[in-house]
PDB file of C-alpha atoms in Angstrom:
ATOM      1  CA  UNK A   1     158.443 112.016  81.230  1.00  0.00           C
ATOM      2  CA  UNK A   2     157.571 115.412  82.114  1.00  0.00           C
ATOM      3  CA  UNK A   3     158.357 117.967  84.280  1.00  0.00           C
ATOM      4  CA  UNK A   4     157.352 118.322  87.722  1.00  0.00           C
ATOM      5  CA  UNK A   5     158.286 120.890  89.737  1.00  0.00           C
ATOM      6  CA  UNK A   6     157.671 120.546  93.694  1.00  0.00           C
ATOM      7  CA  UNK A   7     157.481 123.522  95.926  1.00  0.00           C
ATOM      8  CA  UNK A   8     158.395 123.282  99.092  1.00  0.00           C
ATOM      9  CA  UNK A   9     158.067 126.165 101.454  1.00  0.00           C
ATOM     10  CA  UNK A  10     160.399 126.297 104.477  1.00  0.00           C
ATOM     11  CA  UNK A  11     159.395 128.705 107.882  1.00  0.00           C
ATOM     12  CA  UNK A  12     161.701 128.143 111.338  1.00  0.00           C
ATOM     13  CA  UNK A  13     161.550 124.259 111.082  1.00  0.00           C
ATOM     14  CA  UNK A  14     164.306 122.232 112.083  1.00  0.00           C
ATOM     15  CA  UNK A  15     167.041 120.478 110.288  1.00  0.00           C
ATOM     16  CA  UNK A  16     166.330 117.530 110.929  1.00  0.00           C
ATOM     17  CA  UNK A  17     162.955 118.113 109.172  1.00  0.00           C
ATOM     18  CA  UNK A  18     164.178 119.463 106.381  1.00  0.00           C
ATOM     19  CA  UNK A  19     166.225 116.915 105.424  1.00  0.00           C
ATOM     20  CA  UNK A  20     163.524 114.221 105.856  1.00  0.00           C
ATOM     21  CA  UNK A  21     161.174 115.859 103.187  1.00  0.00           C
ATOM     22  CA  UNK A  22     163.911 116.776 101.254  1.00  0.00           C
ATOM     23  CA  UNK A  23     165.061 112.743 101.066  1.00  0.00           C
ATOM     24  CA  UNK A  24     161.532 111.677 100.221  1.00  0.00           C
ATOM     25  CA  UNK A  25     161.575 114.013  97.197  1.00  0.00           C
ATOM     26  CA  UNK A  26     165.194 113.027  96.016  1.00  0.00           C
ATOM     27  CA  UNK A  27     164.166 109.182  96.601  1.00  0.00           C
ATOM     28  CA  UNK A  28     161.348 109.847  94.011  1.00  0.00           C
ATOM     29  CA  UNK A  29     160.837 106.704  91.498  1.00  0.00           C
ATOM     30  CA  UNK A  30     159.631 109.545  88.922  1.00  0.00           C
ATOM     31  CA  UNK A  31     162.954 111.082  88.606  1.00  0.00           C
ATOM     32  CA  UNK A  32     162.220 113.995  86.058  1.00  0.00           C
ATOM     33  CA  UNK A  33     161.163 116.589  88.858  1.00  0.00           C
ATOM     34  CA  UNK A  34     162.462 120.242  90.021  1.00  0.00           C
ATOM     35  CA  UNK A  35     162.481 120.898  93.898  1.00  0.00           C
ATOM     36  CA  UNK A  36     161.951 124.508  94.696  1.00  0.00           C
ATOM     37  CA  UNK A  37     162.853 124.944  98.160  1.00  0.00           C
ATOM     38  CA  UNK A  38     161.457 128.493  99.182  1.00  0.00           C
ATOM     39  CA  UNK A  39     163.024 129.702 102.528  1.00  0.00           C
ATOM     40  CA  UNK A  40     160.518 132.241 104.007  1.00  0.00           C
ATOM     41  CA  UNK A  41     162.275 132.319 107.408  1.00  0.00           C
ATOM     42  CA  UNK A  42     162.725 135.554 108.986  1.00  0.00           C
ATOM     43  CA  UNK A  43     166.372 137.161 109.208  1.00  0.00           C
ATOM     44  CA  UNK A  44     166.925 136.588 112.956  1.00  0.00           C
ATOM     45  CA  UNK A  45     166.064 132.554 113.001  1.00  0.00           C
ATOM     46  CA  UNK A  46     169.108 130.813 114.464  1.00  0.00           C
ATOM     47  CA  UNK A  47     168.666 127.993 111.707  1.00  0.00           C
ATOM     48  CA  UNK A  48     168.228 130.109 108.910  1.00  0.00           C
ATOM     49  CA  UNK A  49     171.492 129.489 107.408  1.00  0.00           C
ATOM     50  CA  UNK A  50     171.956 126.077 108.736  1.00  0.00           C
ATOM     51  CA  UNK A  51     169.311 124.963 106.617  1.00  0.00           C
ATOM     52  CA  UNK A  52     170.337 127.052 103.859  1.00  0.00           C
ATOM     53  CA  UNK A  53     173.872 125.546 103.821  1.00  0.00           C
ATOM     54  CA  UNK A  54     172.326 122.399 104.237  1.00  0.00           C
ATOM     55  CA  UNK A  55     170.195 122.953 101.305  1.00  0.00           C
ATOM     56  CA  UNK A  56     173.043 124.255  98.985  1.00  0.00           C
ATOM     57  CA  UNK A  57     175.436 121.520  99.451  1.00  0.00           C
ATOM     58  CA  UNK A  58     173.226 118.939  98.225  1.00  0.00           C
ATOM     59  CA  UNK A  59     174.849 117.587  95.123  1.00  0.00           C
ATOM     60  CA  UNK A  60     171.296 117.454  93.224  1.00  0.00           C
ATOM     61  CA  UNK A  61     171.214 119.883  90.283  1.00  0.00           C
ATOM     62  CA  UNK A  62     167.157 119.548  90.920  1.00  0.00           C
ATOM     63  CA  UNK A  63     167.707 121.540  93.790  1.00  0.00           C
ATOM     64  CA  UNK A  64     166.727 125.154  93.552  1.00  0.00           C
ATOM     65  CA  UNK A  65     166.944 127.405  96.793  1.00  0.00           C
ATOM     66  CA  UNK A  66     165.389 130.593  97.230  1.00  0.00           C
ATOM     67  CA  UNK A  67     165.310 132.626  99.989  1.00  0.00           C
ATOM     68  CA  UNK A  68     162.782 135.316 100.797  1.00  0.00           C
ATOM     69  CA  UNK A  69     164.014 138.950 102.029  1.00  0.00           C
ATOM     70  CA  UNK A  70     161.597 139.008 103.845  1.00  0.00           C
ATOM     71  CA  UNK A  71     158.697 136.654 105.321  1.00  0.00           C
ATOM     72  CA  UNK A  72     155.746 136.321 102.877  1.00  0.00           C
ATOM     73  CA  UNK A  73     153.633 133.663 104.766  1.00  0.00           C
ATOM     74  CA  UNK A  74     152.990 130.007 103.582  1.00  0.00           C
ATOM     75  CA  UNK A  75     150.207 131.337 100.252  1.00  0.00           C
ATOM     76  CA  UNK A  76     152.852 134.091  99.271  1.00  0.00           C
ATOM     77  CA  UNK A  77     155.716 131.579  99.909  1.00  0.00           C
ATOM     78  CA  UNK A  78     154.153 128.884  97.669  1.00  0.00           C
ATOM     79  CA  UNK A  79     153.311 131.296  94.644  1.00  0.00           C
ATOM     80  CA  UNK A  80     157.086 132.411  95.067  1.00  0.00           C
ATOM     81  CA  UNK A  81     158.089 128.768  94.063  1.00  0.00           C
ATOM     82  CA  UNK A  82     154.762 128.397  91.580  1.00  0.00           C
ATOM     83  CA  UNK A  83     156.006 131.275  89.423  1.00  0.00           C
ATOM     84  CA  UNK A  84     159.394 130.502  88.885  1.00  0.00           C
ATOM     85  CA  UNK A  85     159.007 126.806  88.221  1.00  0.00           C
ATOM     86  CA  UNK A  86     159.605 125.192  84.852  1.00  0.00           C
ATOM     87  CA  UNK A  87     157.885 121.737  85.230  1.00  0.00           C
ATOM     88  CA  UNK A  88     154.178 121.138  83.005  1.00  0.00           C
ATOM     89  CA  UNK A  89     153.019 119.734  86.713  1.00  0.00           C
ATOM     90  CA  UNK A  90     152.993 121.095  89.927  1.00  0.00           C
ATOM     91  CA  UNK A  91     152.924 119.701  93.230  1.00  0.00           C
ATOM     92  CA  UNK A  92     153.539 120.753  96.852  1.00  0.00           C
ATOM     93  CA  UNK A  93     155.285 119.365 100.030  1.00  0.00           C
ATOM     94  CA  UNK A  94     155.131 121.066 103.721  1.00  0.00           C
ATOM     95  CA  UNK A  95     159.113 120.849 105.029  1.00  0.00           C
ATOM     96  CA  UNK A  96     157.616 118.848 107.989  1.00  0.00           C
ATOM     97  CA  UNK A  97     156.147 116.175 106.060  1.00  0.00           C
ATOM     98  CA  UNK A  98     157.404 113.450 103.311  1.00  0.00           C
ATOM     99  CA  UNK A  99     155.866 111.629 100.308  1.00  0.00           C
ATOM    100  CA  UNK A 100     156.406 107.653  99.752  1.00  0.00           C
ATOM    101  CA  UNK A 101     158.344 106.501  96.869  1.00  0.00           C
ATOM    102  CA  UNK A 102     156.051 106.659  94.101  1.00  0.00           C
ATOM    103  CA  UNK A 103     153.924 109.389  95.213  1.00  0.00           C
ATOM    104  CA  UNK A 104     154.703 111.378  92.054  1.00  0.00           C
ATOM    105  CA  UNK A 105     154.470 108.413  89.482  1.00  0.00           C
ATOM    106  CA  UNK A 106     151.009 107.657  90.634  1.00  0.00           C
ATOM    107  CA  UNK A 107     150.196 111.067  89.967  1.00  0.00           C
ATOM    108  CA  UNK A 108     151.482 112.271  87.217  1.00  0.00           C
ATOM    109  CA  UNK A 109     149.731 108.679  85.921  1.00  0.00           C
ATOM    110  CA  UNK A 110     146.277 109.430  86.778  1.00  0.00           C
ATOM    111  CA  UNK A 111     146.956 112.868  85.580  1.00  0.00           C
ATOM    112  CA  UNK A 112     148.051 111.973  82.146  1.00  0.00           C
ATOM    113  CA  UNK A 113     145.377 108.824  81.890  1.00  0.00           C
ATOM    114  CA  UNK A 114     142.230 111.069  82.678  1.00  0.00           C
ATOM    115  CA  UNK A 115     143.622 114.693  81.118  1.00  0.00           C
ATOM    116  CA  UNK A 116     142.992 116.453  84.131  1.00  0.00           C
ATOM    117  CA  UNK A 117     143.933 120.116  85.246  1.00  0.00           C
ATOM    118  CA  UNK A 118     143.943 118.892  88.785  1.00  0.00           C
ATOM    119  CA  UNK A 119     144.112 116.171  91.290  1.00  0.00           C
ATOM    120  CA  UNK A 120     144.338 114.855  94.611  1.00  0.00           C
ATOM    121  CA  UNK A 121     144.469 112.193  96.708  1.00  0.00           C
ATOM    122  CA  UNK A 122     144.628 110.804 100.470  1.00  0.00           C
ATOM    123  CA  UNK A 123     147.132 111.854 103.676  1.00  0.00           C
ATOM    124  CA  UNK A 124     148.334 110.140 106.468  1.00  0.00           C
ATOM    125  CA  UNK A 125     148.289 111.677 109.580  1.00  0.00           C
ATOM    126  CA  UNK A 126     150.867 110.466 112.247  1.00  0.00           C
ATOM    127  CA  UNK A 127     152.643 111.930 115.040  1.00  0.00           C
ATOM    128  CA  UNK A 128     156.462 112.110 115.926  1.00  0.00           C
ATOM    129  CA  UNK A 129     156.651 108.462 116.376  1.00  0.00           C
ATOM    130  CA  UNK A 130     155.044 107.801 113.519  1.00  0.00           C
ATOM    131  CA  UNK A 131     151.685 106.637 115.202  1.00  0.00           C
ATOM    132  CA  UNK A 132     148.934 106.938 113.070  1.00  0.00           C
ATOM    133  CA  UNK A 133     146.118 109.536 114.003  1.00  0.00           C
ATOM    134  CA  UNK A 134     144.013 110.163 110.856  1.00  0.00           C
ATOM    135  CA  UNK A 135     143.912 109.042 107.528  1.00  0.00           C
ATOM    136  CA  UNK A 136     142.028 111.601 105.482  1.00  0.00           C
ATOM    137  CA  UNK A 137     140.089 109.775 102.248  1.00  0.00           C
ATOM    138  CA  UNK A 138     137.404 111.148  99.935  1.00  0.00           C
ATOM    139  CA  UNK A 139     135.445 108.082  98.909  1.00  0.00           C
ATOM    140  CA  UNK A 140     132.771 109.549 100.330  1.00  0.00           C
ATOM    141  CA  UNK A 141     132.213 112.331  97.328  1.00  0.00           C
ATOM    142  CA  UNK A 142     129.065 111.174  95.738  1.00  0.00           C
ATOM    143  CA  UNK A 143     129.704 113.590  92.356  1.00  0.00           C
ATOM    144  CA  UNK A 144     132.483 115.508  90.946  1.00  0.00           C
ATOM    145  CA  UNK A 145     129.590 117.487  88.914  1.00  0.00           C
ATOM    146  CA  UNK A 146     130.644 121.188  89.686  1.00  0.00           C
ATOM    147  CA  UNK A 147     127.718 122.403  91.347  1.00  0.00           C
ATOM    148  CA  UNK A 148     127.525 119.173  93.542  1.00  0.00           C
ATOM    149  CA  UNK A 149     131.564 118.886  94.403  1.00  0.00           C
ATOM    150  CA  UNK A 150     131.482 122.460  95.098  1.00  0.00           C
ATOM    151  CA  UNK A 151     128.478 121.525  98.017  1.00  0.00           C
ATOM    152  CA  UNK A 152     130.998 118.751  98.729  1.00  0.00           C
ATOM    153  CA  UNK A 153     134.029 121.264  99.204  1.00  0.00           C
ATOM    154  CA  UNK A 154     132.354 123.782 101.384  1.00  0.00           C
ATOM    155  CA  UNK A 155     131.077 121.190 103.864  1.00  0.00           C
ATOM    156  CA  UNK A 156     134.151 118.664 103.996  1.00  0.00           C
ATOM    157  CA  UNK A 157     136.979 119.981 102.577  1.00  0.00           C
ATOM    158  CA  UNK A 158     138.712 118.684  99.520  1.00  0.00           C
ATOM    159  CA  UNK A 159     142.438 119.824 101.354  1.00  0.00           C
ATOM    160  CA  UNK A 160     145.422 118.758 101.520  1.00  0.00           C
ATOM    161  CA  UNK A 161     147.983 120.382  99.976  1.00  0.00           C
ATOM    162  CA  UNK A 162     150.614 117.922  99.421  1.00  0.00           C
ATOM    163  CA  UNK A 163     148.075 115.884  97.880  1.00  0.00           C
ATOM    164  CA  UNK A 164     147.289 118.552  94.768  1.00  0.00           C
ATOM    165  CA  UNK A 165     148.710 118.641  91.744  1.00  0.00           C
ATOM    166  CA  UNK A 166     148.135 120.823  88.805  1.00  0.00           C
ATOM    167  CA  UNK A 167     148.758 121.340  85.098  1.00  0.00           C
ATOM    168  CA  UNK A 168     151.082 123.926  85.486  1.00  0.00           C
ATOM    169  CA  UNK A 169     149.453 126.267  83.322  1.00  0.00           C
ATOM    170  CA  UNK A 170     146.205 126.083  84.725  1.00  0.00           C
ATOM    171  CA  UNK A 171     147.357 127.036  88.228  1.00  0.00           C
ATOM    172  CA  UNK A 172     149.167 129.633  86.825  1.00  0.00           C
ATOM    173  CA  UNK A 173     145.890 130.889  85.052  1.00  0.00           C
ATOM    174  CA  UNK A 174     143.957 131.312  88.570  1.00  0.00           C
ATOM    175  CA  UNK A 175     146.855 132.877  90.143  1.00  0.00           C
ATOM    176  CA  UNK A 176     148.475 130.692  92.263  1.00  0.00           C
ATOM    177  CA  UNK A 177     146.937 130.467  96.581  1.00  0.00           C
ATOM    178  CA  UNK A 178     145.158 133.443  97.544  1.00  0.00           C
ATOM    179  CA  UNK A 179     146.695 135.444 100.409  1.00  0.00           C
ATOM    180  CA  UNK A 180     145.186 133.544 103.306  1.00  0.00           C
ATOM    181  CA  UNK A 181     145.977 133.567 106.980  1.00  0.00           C
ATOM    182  CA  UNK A 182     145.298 129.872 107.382  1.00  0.00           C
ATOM    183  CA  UNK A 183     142.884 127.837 105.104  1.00  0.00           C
ATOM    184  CA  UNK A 184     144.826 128.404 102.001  1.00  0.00           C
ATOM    185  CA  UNK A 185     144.355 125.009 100.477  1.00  0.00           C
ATOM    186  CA  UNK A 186     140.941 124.831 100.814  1.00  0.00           C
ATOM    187  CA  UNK A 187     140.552 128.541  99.046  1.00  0.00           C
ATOM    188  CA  UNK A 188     142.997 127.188  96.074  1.00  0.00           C
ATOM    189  CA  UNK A 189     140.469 124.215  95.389  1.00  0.00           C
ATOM    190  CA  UNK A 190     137.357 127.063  95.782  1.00  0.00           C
ATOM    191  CA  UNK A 191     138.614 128.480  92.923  1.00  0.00           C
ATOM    192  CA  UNK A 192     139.481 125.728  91.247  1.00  0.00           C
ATOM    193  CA  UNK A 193     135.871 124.853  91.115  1.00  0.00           C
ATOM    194  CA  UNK A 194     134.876 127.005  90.115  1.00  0.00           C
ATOM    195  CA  UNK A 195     136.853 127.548  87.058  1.00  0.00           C
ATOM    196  CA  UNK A 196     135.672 124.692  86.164  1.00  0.00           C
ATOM    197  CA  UNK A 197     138.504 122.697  86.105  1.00  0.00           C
ATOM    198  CA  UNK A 198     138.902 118.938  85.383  1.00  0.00           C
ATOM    199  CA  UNK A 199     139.326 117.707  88.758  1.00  0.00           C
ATOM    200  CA  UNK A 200     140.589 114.266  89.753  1.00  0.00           C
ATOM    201  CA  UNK A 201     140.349 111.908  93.264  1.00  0.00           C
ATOM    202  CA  UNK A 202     142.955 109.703  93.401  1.00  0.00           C
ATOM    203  CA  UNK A 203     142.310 106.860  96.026  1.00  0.00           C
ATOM    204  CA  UNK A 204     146.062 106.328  97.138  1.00  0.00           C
ATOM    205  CA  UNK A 205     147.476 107.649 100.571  1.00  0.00           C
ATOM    206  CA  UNK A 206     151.554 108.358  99.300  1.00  0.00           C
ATOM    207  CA  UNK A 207     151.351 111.683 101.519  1.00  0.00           C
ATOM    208  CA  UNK A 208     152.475 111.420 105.016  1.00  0.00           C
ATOM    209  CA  UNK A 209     151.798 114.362 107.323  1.00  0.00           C
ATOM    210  CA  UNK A 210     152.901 115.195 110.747  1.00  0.00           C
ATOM    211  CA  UNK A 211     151.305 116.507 113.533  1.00  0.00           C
ATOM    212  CA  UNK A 212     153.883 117.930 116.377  1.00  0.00           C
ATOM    213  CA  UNK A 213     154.526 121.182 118.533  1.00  0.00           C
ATOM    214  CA  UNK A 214     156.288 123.606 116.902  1.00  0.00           C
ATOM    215  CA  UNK A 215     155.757 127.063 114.630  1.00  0.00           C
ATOM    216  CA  UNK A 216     154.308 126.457 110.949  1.00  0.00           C
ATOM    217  CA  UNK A 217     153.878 128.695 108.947  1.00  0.00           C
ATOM    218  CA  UNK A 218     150.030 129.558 109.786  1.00  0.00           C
ATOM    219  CA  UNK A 219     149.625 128.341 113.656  1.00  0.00           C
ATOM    220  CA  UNK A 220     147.948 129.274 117.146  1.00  0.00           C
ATOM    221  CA  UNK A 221     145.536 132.531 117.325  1.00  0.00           C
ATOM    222  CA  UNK A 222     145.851 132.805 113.396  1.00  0.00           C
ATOM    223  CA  UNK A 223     143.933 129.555 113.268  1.00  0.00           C
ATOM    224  CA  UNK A 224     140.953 130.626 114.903  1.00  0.00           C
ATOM    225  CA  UNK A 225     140.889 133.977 113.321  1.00  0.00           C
ATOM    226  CA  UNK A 226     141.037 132.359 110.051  1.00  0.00           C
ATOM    227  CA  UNK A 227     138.887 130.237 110.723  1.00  0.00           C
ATOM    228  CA  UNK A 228     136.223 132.668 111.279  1.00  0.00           C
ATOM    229  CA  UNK A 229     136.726 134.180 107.925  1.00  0.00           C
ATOM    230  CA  UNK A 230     136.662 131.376 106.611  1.00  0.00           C
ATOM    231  CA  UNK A 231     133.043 130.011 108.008  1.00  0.00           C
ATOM    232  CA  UNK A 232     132.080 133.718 106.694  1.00  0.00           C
ATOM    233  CA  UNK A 233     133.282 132.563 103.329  1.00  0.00           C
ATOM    234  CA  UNK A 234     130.969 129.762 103.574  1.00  0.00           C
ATOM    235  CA  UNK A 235     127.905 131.037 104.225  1.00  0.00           C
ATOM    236  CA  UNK A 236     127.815 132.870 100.906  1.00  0.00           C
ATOM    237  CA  UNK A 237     127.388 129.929  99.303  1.00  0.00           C
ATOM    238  CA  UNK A 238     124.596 129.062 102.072  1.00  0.00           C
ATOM    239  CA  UNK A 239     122.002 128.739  98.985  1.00  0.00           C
ATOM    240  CA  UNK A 240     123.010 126.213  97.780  1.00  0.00           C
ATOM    241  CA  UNK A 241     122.650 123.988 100.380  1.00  0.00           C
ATOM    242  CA  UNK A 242     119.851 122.619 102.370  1.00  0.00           C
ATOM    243  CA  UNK A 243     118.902 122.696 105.925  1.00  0.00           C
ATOM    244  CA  UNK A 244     121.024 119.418 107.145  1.00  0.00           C
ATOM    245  CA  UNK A 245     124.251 120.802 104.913  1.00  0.00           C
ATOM    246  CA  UNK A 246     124.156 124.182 106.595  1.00  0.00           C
ATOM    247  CA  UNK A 247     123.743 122.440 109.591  1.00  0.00           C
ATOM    248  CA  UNK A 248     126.599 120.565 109.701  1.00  0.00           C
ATOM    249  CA  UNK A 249     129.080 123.207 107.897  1.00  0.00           C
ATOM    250  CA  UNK A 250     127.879 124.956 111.151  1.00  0.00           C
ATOM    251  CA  UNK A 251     128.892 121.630 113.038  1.00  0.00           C
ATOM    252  CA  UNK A 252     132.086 121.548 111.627  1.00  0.00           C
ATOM    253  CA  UNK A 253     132.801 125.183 111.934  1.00  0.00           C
ATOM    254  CA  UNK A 254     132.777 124.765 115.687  1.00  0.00           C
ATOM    255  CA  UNK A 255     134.713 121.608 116.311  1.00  0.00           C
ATOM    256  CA  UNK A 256     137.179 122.953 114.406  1.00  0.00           C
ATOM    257  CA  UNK A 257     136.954 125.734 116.756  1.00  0.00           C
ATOM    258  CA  UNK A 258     137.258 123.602 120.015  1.00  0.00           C
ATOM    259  CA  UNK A 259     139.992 122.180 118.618  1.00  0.00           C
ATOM    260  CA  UNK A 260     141.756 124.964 118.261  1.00  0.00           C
ATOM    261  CA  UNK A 261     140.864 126.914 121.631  1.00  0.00           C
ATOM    262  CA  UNK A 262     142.557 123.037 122.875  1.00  0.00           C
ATOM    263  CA  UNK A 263     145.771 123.939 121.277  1.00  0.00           C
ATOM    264  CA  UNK A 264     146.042 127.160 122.517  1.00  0.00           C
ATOM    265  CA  UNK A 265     145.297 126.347 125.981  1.00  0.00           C
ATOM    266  CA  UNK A 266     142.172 128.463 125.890  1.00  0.00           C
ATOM    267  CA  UNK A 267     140.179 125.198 127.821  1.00  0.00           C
ATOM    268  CA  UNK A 268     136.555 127.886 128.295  1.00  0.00           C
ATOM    269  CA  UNK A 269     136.775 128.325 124.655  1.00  0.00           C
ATOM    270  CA  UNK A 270     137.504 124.996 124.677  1.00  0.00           C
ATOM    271  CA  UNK A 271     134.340 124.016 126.116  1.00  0.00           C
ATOM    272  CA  UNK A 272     131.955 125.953 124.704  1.00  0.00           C
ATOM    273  CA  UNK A 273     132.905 125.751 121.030  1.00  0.00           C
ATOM    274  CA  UNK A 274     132.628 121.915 121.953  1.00  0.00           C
ATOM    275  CA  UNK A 275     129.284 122.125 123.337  1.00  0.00           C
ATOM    276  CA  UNK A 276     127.802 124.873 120.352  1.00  0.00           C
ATOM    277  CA  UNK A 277     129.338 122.111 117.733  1.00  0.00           C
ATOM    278  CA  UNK A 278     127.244 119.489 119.603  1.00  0.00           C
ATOM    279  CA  UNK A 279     124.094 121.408 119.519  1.00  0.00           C
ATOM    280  CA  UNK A 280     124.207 122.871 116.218  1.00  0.00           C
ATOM    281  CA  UNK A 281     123.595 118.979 114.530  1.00  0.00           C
ATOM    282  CA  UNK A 282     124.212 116.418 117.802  1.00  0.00           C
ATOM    283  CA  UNK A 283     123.475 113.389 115.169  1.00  0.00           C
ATOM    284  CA  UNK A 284     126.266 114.367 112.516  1.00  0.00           C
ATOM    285  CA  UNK A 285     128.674 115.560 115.539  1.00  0.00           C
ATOM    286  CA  UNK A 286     128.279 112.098 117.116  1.00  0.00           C
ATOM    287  CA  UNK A 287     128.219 110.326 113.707  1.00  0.00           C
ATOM    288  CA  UNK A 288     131.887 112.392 112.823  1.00  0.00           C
ATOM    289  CA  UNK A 289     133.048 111.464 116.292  1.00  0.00           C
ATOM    290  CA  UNK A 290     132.296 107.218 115.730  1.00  0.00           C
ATOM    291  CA  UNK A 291     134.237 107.296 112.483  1.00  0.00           C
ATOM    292  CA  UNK A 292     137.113 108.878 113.695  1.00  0.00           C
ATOM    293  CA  UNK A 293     137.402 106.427 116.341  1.00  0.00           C
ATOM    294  CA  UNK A 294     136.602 103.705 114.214  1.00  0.00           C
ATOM    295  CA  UNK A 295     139.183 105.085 111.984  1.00  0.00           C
ATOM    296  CA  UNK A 296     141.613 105.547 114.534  1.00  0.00           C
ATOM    297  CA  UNK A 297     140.863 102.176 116.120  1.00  0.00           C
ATOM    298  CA  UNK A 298     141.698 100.405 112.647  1.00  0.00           C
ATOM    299  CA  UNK A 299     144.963 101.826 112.243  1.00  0.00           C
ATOM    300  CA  UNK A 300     145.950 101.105 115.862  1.00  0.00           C
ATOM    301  CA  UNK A 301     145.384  97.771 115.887  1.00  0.00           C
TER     302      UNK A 301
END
């Protein structure tokens, strides 16, 4: 059995979180794994070392603690952990979240079956009750080809960082996230791509991710910000695709948008990012909308 070492960044979250994602990665079936909590909380948050004692007084020699002089930010945070693991795999978990039992076994399976340098795989979205709001699959990627998963990436999204794994070494190699306001994930798998890497999809939803109020490590005017660097990012690779791709990475660009003007109480923005979204591809904005309620509907019933 090898290795695995799990990062876990930590940023102003509460105990009570903590200690959920820190029991799903203890409960582990695959037992052989290193947890790398990294503690990027600044100096003057009242938890800091609540969860810190909390933390240390685990009796799980697994258990590694570090704790950042200063705050880094969640892609600084994470290569923190990444460079002072020891496992041949890594893998990631968000100190709000959790990961079923055998979320690493299945992995580290389909990683050893296929040799890959990378995989990842489906997330639950719920919210504090445990209500399912999304459930983000890929079945839909019609060719891991580079060229042709690299069109997929910059329209969808391959994301979800407690869904990726990597050989150790080859994460290493590319140097870890980039230093990214928000978006990080999807920047990691850019360049994963484009190293050519072996990449995997494995169907299996063993991630569960929450959706709540509270301060994450990349949240509120940061998002939209990024986000706009980020739809800058994708237009360089506008050549590649055709008309009804651009289209809708334009489409997408702008819900996104909406969305976040929504959470930030900006309701004009709100608006208007809604309507531009509509109006840059109306058939693939409506088409988005009836899955996700067909989605939702499903797992609501």
């Amino acid at each position: 059995m090898k290795l695995v070492s799990i990062i876990m960044p930590t940023y102003k979250r509460d105990l009570q979180y903590v200690r959920r994602a820190l029991v799903s990665l203890i409960d582990q079936s695959y037992q052989n794994i290193e947890i790398i909590v990294v503690d990027d909380s600044p100096d003057d948050y009242i938890h800091r070392d609540e969860v810190k004692n909390f933390v240390q007084n685990i009796d799980d020699d697994r258990i590694i603690y570090i704790q950042n002089k200063e705050n880094l930010g969640g892609s600084l945070a994470r290569n923190e952990g990444i460079f002072r693991s020891s496992g041949e795999y890594i893998t990631f978990l968000d100190d709000d979240d959790k990961y079923k039992v055998d979320k690493i076994k299945n992995q580290v399976e389909f990683m050893e079956e296929n040799d890959y340098d990378m995989s990842f795989s489906n997330m639950l979205i719920v919210d504090t009750k445990d209500n399912p709001i999304d459930l983000r699959n890929y079945t839909n990627i019609w060719s891991f080809e580079q060229e042709e998963f690299l069109k997929y990436h910059i329209m969808r999204h391959a994301t979800g960082t407690p869904t990726f794994m990597y050989k150790a070494s080859k994460l290493k190699e590319i140097g870890g996230f980039d230093n990214a306001i928000m978006g990080q994930e999807f920047y990691l798998m850019l360049k994963s791509i484009e190293s050519g890497f072996n990449i995997g999809y494995l169907d299996k939803t063993d991630v569960i991710v929450y959706r709540h109020k509270g301060e994450a490590i990349s949240t509120g005017i940061n998002k939209i910000r990024g986000e706009k660097i980020l739809y800058e990012k994708k237009k360089e690779y506008f050549e590649l695709l055709n008309h009804r791709q651009r289209r809708f990475v334009r489409m997408r660009h702008y819900a996104v948008l909406a969305v976040a003007y929504k959470r930030n109480k900006k309701y004009l923005g709100f608006l208007f990012y809604s309507l531009v979204s509509f109006l840059s591809a109306p058939i693939a904005c409506l088409d988005e909308a009836y899955k996700y309620i067909k989605t939702y509907t499903k797992m609501n019933k």
